[in-house]
Coordinates of C-alpha atoms in Angstrom, one line a residue:
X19 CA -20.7 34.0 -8.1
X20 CA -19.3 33.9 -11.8
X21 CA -17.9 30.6 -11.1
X22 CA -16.3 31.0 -15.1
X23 CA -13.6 33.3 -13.6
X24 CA -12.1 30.2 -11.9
X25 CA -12.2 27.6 -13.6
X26 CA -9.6 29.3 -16.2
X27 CA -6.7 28.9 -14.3
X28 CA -5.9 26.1 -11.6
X29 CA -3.9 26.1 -8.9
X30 CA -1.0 28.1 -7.6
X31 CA 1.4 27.8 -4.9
X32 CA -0.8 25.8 -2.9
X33 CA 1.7 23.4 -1.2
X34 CA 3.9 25.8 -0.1
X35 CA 7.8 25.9 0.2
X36 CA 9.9 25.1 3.6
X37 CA 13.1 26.6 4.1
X38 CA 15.2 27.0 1.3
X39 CA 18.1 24.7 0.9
X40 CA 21.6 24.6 -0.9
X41 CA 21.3 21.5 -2.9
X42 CA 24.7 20.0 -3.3
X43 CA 24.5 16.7 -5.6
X44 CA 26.6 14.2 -6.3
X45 CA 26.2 10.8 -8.3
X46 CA 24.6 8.3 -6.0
X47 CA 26.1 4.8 -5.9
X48 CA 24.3 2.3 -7.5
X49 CA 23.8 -0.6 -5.2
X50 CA 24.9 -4.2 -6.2
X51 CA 22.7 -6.4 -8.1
X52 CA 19.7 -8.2 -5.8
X53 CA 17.6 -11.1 -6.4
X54 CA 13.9 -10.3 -7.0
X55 CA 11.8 -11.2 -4.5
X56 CA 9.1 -14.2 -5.0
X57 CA 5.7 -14.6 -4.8
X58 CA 2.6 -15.7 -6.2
X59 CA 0.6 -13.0 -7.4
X60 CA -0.1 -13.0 -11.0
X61 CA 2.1 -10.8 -13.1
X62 CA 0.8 -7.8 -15.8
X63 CA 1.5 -7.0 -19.1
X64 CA 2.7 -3.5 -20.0
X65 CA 3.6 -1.5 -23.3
X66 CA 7.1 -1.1 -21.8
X67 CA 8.4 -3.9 -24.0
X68 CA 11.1 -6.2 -23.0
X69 CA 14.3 -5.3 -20.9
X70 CA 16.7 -5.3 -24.0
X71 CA 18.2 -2.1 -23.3
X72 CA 18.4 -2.8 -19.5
X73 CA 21.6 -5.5 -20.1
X74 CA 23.0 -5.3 -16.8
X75 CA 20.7 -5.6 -13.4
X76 CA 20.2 -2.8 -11.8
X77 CA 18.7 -1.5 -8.6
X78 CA 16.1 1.2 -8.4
X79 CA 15.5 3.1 -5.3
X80 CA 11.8 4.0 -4.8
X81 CA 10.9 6.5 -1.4
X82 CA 7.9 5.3 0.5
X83 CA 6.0 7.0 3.6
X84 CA 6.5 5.6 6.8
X85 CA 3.4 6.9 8.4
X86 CA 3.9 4.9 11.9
X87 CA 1.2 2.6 11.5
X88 CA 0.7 0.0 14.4
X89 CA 1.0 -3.1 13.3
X90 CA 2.3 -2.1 9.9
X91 CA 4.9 -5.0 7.7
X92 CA 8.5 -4.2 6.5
X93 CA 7.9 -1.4 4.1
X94 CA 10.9 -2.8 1.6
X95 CA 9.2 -6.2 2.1
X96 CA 5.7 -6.9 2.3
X97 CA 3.2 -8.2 -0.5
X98 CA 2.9 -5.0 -2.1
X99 CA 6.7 -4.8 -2.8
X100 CA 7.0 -8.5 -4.1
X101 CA 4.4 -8.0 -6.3
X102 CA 6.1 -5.0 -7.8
X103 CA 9.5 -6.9 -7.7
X104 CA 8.1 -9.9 -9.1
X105 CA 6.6 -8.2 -11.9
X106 CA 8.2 -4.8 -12.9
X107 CA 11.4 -6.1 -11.4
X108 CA 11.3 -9.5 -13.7
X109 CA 10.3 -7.4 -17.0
X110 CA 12.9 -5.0 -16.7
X111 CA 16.0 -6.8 -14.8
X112 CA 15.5 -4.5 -11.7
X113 CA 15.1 -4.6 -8.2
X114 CA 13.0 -2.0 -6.9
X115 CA 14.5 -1.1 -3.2
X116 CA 12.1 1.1 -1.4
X117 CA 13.5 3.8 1.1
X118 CA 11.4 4.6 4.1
X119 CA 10.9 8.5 4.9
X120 CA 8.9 9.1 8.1
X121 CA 5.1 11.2 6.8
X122 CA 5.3 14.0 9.5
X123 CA 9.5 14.6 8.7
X124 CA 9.1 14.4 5.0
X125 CA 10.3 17.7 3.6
X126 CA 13.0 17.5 6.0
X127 CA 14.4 14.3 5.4
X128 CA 13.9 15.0 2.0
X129 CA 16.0 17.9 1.8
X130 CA 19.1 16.2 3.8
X131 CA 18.8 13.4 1.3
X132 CA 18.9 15.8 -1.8
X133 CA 21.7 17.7 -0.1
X134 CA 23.8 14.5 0.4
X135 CA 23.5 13.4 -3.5
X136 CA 21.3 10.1 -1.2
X137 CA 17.9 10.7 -2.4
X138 CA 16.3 7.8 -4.0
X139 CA 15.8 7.9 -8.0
X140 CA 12.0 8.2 -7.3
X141 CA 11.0 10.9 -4.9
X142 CA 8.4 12.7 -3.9
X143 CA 7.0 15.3 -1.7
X144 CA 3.2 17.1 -1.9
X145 CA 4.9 20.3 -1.3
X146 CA 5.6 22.2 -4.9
X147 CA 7.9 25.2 -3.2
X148 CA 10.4 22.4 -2.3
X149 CA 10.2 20.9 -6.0
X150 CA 11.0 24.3 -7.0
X151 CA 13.6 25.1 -5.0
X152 CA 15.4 21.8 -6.2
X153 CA 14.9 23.0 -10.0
X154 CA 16.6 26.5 -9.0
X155 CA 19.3 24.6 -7.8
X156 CA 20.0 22.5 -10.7
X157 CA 18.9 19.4 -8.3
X158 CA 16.3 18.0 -10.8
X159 CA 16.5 15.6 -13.8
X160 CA 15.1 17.0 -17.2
X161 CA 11.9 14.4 -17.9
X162 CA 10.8 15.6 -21.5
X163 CA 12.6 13.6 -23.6
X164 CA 12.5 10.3 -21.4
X165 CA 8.9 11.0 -21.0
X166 CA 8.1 10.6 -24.6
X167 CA 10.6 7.5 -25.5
X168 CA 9.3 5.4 -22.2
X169 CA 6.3 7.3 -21.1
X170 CA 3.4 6.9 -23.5
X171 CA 0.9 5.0 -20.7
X172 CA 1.7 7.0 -18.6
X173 CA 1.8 10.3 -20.4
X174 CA -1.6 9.6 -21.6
X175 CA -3.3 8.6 -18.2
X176 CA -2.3 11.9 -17.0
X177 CA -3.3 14.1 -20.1
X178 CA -1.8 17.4 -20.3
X179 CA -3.8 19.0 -17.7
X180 CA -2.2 16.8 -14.8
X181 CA 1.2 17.2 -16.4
X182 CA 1.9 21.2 -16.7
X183 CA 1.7 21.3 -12.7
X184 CA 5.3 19.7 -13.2
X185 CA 6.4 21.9 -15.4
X186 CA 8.9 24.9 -14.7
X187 CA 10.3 27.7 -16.7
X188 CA 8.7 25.3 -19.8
X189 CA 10.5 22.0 -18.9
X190 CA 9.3 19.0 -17.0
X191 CA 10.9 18.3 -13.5
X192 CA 8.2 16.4 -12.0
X193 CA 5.4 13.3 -12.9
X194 CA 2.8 14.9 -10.7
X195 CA 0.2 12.3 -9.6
X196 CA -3.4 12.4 -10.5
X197 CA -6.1 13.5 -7.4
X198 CA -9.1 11.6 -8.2
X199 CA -10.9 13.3 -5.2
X200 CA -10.9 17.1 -6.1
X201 CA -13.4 18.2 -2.5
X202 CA -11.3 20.2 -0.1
X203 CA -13.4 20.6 3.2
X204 CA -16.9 20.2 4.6
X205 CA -19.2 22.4 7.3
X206 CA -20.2 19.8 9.7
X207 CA -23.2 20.1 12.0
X208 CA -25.0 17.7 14.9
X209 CA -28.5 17.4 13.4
X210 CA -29.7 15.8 16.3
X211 CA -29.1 18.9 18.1
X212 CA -30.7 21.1 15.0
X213 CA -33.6 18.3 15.3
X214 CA -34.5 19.3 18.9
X215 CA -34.2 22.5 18.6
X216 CA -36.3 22.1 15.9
X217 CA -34.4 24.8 13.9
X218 CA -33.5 24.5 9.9
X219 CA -30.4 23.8 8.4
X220 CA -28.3 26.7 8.2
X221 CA -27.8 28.0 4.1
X222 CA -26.2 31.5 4.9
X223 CA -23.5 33.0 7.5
X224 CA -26.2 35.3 9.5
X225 CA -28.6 31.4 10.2
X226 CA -25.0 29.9 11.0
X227 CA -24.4 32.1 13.5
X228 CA -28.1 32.3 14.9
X229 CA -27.3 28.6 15.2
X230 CA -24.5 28.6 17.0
X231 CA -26.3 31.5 19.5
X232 CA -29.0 28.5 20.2
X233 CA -27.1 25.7 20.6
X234 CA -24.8 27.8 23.3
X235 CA -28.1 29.6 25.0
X236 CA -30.2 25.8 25.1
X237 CA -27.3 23.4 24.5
X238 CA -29.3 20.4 23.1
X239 CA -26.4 18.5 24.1
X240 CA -27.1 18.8 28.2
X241 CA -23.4 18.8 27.9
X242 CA -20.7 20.6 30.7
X243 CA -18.8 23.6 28.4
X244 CA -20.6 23.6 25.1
X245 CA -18.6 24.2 21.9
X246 CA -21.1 25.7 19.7
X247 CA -18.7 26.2 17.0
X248 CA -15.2 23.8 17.3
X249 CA -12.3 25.6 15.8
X250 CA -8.7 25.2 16.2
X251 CA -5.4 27.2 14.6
X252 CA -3.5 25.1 13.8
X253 CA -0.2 26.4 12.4
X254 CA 0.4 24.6 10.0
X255 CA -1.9 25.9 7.5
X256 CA -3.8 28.9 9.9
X257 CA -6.7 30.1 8.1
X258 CA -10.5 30.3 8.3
X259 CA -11.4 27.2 5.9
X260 CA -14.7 28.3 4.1
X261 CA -16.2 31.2 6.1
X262 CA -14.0 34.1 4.1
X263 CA -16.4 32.7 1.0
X264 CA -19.3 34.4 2.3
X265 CA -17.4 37.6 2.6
X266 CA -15.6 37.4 -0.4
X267 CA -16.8 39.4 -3.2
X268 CA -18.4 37.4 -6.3
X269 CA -17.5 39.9 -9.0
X270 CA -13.7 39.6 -9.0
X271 CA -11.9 39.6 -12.4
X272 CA -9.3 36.9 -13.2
X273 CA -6.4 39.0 -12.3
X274 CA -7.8 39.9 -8.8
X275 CA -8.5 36.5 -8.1
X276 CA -5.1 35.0 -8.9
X277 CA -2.9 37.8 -7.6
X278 CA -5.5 38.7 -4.2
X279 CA -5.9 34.8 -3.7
X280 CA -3.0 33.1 -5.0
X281 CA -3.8 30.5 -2.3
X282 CA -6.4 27.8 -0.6
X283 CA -9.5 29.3 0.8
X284 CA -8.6 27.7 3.9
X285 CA -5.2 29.6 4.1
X286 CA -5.2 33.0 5.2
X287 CA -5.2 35.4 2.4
X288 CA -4.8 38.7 3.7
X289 CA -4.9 41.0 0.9
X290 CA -8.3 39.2 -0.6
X291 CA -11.1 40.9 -1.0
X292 CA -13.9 40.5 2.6
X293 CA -11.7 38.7 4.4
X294 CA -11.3 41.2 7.1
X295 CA -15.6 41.0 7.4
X296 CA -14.3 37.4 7.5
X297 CA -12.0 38.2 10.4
X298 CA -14.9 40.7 12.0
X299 CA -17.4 37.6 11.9
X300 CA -14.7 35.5 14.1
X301 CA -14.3 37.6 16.7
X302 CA -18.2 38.5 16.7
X303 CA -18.3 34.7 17.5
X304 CA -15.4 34.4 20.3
X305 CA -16.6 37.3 21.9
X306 CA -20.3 35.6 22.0
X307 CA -18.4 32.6 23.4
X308 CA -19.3 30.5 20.2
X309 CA -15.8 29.3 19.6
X310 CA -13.5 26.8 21.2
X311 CA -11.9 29.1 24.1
X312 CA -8.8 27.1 23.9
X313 CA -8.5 27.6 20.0
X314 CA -5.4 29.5 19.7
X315 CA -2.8 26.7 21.5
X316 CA -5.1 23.5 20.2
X317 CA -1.9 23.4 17.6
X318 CA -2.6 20.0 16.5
X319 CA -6.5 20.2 16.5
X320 CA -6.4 17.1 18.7
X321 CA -8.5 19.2 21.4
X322 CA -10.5 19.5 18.8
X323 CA -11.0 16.7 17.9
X324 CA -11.6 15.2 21.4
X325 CA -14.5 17.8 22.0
X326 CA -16.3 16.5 18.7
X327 CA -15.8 13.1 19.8
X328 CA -17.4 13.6 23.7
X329 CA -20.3 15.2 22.3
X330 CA -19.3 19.0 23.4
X331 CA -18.8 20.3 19.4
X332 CA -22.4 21.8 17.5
X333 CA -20.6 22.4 14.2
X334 CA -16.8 22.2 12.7
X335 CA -14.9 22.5 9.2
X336 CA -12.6 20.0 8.5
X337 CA -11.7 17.7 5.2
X338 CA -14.7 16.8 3.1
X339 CA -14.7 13.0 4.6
X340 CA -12.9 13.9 7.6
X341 CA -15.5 12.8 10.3
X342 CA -15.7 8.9 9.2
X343 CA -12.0 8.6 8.6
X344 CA -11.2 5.5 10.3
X345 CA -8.2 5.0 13.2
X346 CA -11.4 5.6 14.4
X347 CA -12.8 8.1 13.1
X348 CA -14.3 11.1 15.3
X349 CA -17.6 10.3 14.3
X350 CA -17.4 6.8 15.7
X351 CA -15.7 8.0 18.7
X352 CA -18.9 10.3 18.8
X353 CA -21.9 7.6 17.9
X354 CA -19.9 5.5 20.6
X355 CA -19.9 8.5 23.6
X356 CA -23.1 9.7 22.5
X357 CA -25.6 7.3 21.2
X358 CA -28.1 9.1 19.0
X359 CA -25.6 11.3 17.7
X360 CA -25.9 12.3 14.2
X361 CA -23.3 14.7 12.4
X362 CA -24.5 16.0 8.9
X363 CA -22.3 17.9 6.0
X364 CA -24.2 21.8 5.1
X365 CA -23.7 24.6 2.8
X366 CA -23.6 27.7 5.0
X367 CA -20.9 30.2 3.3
X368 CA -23.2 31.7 0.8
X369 CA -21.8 34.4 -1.0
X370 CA -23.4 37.8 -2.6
X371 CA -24.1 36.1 -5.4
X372 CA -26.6 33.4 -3.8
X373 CA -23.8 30.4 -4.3
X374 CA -21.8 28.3 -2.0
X375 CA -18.3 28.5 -3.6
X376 CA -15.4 25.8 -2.6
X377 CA -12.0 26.2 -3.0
X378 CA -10.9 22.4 -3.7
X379 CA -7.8 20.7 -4.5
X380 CA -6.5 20.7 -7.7
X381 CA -6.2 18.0 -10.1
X382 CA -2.8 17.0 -9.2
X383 CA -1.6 14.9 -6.6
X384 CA 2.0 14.4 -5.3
X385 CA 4.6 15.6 -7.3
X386 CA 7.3 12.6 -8.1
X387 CA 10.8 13.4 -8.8
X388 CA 13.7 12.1 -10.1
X389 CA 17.3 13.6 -8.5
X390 CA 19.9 14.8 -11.3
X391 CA 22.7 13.1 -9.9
X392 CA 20.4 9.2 -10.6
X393 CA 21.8 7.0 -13.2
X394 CA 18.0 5.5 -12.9
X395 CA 16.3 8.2 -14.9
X396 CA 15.2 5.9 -17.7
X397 CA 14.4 2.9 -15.4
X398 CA 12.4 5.7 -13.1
X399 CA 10.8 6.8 -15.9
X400 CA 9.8 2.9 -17.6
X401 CA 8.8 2.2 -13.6
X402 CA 6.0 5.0 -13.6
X403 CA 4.6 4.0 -16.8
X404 CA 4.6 0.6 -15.8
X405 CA 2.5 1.7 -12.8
X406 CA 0.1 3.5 -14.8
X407 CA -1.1 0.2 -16.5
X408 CA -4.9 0.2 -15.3
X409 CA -4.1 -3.7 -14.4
X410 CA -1.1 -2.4 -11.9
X411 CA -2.9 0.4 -11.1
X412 CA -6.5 -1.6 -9.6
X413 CA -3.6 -4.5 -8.1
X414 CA -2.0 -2.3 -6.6
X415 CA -4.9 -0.3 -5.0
X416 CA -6.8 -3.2 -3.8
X417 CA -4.9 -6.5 -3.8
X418 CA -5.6 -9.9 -5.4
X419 CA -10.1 -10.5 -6.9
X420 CA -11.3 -13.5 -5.1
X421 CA -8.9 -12.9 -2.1
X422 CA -8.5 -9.1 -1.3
X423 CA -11.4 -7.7 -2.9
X424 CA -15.0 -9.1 -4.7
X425 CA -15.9 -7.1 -7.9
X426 CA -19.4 -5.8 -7.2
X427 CA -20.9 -4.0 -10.7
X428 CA -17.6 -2.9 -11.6
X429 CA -16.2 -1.6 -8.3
X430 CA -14.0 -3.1 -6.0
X431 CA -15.5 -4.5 -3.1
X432 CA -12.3 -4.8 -0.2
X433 CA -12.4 -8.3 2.1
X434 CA -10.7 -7.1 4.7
X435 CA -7.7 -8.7 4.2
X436 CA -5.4 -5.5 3.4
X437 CA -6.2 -4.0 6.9
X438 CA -3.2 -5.9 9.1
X439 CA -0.4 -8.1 8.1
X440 CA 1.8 -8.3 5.4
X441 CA -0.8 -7.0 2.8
X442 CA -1.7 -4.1 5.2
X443 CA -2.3 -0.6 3.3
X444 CA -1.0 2.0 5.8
X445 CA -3.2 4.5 3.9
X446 CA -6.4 4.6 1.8
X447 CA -5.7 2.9 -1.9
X448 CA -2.5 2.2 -0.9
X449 CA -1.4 5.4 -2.3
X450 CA 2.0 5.3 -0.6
X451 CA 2.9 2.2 -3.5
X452 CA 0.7 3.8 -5.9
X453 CA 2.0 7.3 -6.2
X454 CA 0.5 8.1 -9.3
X455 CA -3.1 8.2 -7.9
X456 CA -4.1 10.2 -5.2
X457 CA -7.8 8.3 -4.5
X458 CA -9.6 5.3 -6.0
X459 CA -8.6 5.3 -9.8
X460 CA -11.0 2.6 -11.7
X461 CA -11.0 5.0 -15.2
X462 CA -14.4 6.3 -14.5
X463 CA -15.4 8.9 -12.3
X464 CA -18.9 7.4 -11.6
X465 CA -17.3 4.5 -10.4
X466 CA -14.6 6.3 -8.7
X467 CA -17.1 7.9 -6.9
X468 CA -18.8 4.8 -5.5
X469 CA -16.1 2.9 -5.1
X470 CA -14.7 6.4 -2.7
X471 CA -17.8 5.5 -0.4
X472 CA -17.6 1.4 -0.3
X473 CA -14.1 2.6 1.4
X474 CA -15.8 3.8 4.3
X475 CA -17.4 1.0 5.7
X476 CA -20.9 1.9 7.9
X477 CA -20.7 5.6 6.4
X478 CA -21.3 4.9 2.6
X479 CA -24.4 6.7 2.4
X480 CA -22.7 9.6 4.6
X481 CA -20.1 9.8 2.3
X482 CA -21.5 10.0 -0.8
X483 CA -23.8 13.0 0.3
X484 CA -20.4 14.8 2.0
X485 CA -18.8 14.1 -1.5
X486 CA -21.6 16.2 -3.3
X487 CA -21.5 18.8 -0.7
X488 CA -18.1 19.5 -0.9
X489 CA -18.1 19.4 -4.7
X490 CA -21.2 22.3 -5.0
X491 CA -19.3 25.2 -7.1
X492 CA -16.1 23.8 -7.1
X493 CA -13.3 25.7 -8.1
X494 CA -9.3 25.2 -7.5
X495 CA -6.9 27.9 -7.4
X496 CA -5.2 29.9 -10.2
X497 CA -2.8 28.1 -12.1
X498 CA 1.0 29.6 -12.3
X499 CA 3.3 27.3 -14.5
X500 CA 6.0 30.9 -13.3
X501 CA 6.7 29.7 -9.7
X502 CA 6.8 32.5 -7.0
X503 CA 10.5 32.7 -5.7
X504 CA 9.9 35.4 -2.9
X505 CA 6.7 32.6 -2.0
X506 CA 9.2 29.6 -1.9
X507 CA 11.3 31.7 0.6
X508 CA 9.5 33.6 2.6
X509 CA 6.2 31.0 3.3
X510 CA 7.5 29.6 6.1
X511 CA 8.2 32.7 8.0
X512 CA 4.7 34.5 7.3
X513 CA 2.8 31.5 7.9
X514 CA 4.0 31.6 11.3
X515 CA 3.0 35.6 11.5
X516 CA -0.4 34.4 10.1
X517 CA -1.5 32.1 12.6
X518 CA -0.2 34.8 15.0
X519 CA -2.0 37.7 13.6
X520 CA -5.5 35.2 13.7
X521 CA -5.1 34.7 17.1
X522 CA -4.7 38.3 17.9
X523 CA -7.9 39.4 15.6
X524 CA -10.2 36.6 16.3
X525 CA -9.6 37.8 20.6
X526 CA -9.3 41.6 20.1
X527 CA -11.8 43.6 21.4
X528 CA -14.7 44.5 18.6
X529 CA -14.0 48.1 17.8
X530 CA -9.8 47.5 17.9
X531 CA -10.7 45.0 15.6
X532 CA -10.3 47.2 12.2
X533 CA -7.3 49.1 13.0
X534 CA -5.5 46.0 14.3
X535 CA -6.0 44.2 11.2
X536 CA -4.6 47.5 9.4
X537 CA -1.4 47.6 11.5
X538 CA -0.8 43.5 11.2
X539 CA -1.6 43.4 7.6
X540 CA 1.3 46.1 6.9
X541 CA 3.7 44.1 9.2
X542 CA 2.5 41.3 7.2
X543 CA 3.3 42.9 4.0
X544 CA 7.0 44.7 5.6
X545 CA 8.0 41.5 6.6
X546 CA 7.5 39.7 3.6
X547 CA 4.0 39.8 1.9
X548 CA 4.6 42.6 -0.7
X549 CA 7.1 41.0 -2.3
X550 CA 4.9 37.8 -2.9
X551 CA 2.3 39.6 -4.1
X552 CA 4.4 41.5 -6.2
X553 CA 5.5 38.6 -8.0
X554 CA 2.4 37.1 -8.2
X555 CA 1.2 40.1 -10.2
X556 CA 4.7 39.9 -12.2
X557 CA 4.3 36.1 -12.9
X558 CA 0.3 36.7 -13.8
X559 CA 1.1 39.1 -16.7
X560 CA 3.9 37.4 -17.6
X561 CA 2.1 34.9 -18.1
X562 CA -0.9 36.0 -19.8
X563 CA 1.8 37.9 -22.1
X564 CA 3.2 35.1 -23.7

């Protein structure tokens, strides 16, 4: 596959919108002045300069995920937030006040805050159709000119290429965050069972499926209801993850690419190019009773998930490190069920080209935003750049040396200390206080990289191989810096129709199988899909015009 063809662009409407909303702002109220919380951690110098211009205290309002953890501290006061207070808050005569917003609500909440003129002066959401919508309706402060008088650290950590995915109709709404971990999703399969079997590991979609046929027809396992292939549709983002790469022609020009698959791999893309063989290849494998039978109402994959972790699951996609994710993880659920057990990361989707393409994630993380109606937008702004300070950034990612973490040949080796109590991180690299780095950030990939696998404690080796799997010809999406309106407001409507139009294709019977995905895909396009496309197309040679 001419790889070159997508590595032009980046990527497109990948986090897509919710409902469209009617943004009515008004100025927020800027809380009375606070005393900064105290603590002992050591303060960091910045190239913010001193508070001079800030005369009068002020109080900034910062959002933060509230992700549910057991055990997890005050999320406006823990040590995370006194550090911050203590430090940025000292510098610049501020108290930082963080606002909780539950994870799975987000967007909603989000909106109802915008709508009431109550968000906080630093937002954020993952979800770009929402930023838009909130620039369409004037909802958005203008960040160029703040940007370059208070944001030169942190304008330069990002680099242009991180920027422009905050940039709309040529002006900057949003600081997007920087992904250090660019992988989207893995194949995983149970070598044990491949081991005595003795069969190979499958490279191509034809082995894949003579796989799955022999772990069904012997099932290595000895294991009641054997899952040779676990899959689940889950609604939210309904899709095929990498199979549609082996079907997918290699020979695609730019334009076809970014109009025909203006979105993940892993999302169905209907007009693109094989994915009906894609589709075909599905239902080949329900009908041979490959695939999870209960696929289509496992909504939240948590069947899924317990089927890989009792042993009953031969092979699965999910996110590149997904299987040694800890809470546990369902690869310690399944070493503790099934001793012996051994899940491995392979390359199956091979394409006509002889390559294993991957649709990852872009470089871009989170996009942060600052609400019109805040009088903050300067102190918002100096915030963020005080953040991206390498010193803030590796405090704030891994604690206090000596205490928190042990600096082993230039990566941070964690304690222990930051996994309950007042220091706990609710999420890896405490990302939720960090929101400008989506992944370990230690200013060089190599050590990104194995300081990404110290993280998984018992799976470093594991990881580092998935890593490199799911980075084998990388490529992100098509990059549109023209948003897709008809996108932002139809999405939510025809991702519902997708996930029902997958259920009905992967179950129909073989020979309905062609004409079915005919009829769907024009009720798709009636009802919706044409005129997203269409504007794709329009925004491409727009575009490529200017």
């Amino acid at each position: 596959m001419p790889i070159i063809h997508y590595k032009k662009g980046a990527i497109s409407l990948k986090v897509k919108a919710q409902r469209s909303i009617c943004v009515s702002l008004v100025a927020l109220t800027i809380a009375s002045a606070l005393t900064a919380c105290q603590s002992n951690t050591p303060s960091s110098a910045t190239e913010n300069g001193p508070a001079e211009a800030t005369k009068e205290h002020r109080t900034l309002t910062v959002e933060v995920f509230d992700r549910g953890k057991p055990g997890q501290p005050d999320l406006n006061n823990n040590f995370w937030t006194k550090y911050i207070n203590d430090n940025f808050g000292k510098q610049f005569n501020a108290t930082v006040k963080f606002v909780s917003v539950p994870r799975a609500q987000e967007v909603d909440k989000l909106n109802v805050l915008m709508a009431a003129g109550q968000a906080p002066d630093i937002s954020y959401t993952y979800n770009q159709g929402v930023v838009y919508n909130y620039v369409q309706q004037g909802g958005l402060a203008e960040l160029d000119s703040v940007l370059q008088e208070h944001g030169s650290t942190l304008t330069s950590y990002l680099g242009e290429e991180v920027l422009k995915y905050g940039q709309f109709n040529g002006k900057q709404y949003a600081v997007p965050g920087k992904r250090t971990v660019l992988a989207g999703s893995n194949t995983f399969i149970r070598k044990d069972w491949l081991d005595k079997l003795g069969l190979p590991v499958p490279t191509t979609a034809e082995q894949f499926y003579d796989t799955m046929v022999a772990f069904k027809e012997k099932n290595p396992g000895n294991v009641t209801g054997v899952i040779p292939y676990g899959y689940s549709l889950q609604p939210a983002n309904p899709g095929l993850s990498y199979m549609p790469e082996a079907f997918k022609p290699s020979n695609l020009t730019e334009e076809q690419f970014a109009t025909l698959q203006p979105k993940a791999i892993w999302d169905a893309n209907w007009s693109m190019p094989g994915f009906d063989k894609a589709i075909q290849y599905m239902n080949k494998m329900y009908h041979a009773g490959l695939i999870s039978p209960n696929f289509a109402t496992d909504k939240d994959g948590k069947l899924l998930d317990a089927d890989i972790s009792n042993g009953k699951v031969g092979a699965f996609q999910t996110n590149w490190d997904g299987p040694y994710r800890t809470a546990p993880g369902t690869y310690a659920n399944l070493a503790k069920n099934v001793p012996g057990a051994e899940l491995i990361p392979i390359d199956p989707w091979q394409n006509d080209a002889g390559k294993h393409p991957k649709n990852g994630y872009s470089p871009n993380g989170m996009y942060v935003i600052i609400p019109k109606s805040s009088k903050n937008v300067d102190l918002a702004i100096q915030y963020l750049n005080w953040m991206a300070d390498p010193k803030v950034t590796l405090f704030l990612q891994n604690g206090e040396e000596g205490v928190d973490y042990n600096m082993v040949d230039g990566v941070p080796k964690q304690t222990g200390t930051t996994s309950s109590g007042d220091k706990m991180m609710t999420v890896a690299n405490n990302l939720d206080y960090d929101i400008l780095s989506n992944g370990i950030e230690l200013g060089d990939p190599k050590k990104n990289e194995a300081a990404i696998s110290a993280g998984y404690p018992g799976y470093e080796k594991d990881v580092e191989n998935a890593l490199k799997v799911g980075l084998v010809d990388y490529y992100t999406t098509y990059f549109y810096s023209i948003p897709n309106a008809a996108d932002a407001k139809n999405n939510a409507a025809l991702k519902n129709l997708s996930a029902q139009m997958l259920a009905k294709l992967i179950v129909a019977k073989p020979e309905e199988v062609d004409s079915l995905y005919k009829t769907l895909v024009q009720q798709y396009m009636d009802q919706g899909g044409k005129a997203v496309e269409d504007e794709y197309i329009k925004n491409y040679k727009a575009q490529n015009s200017q």
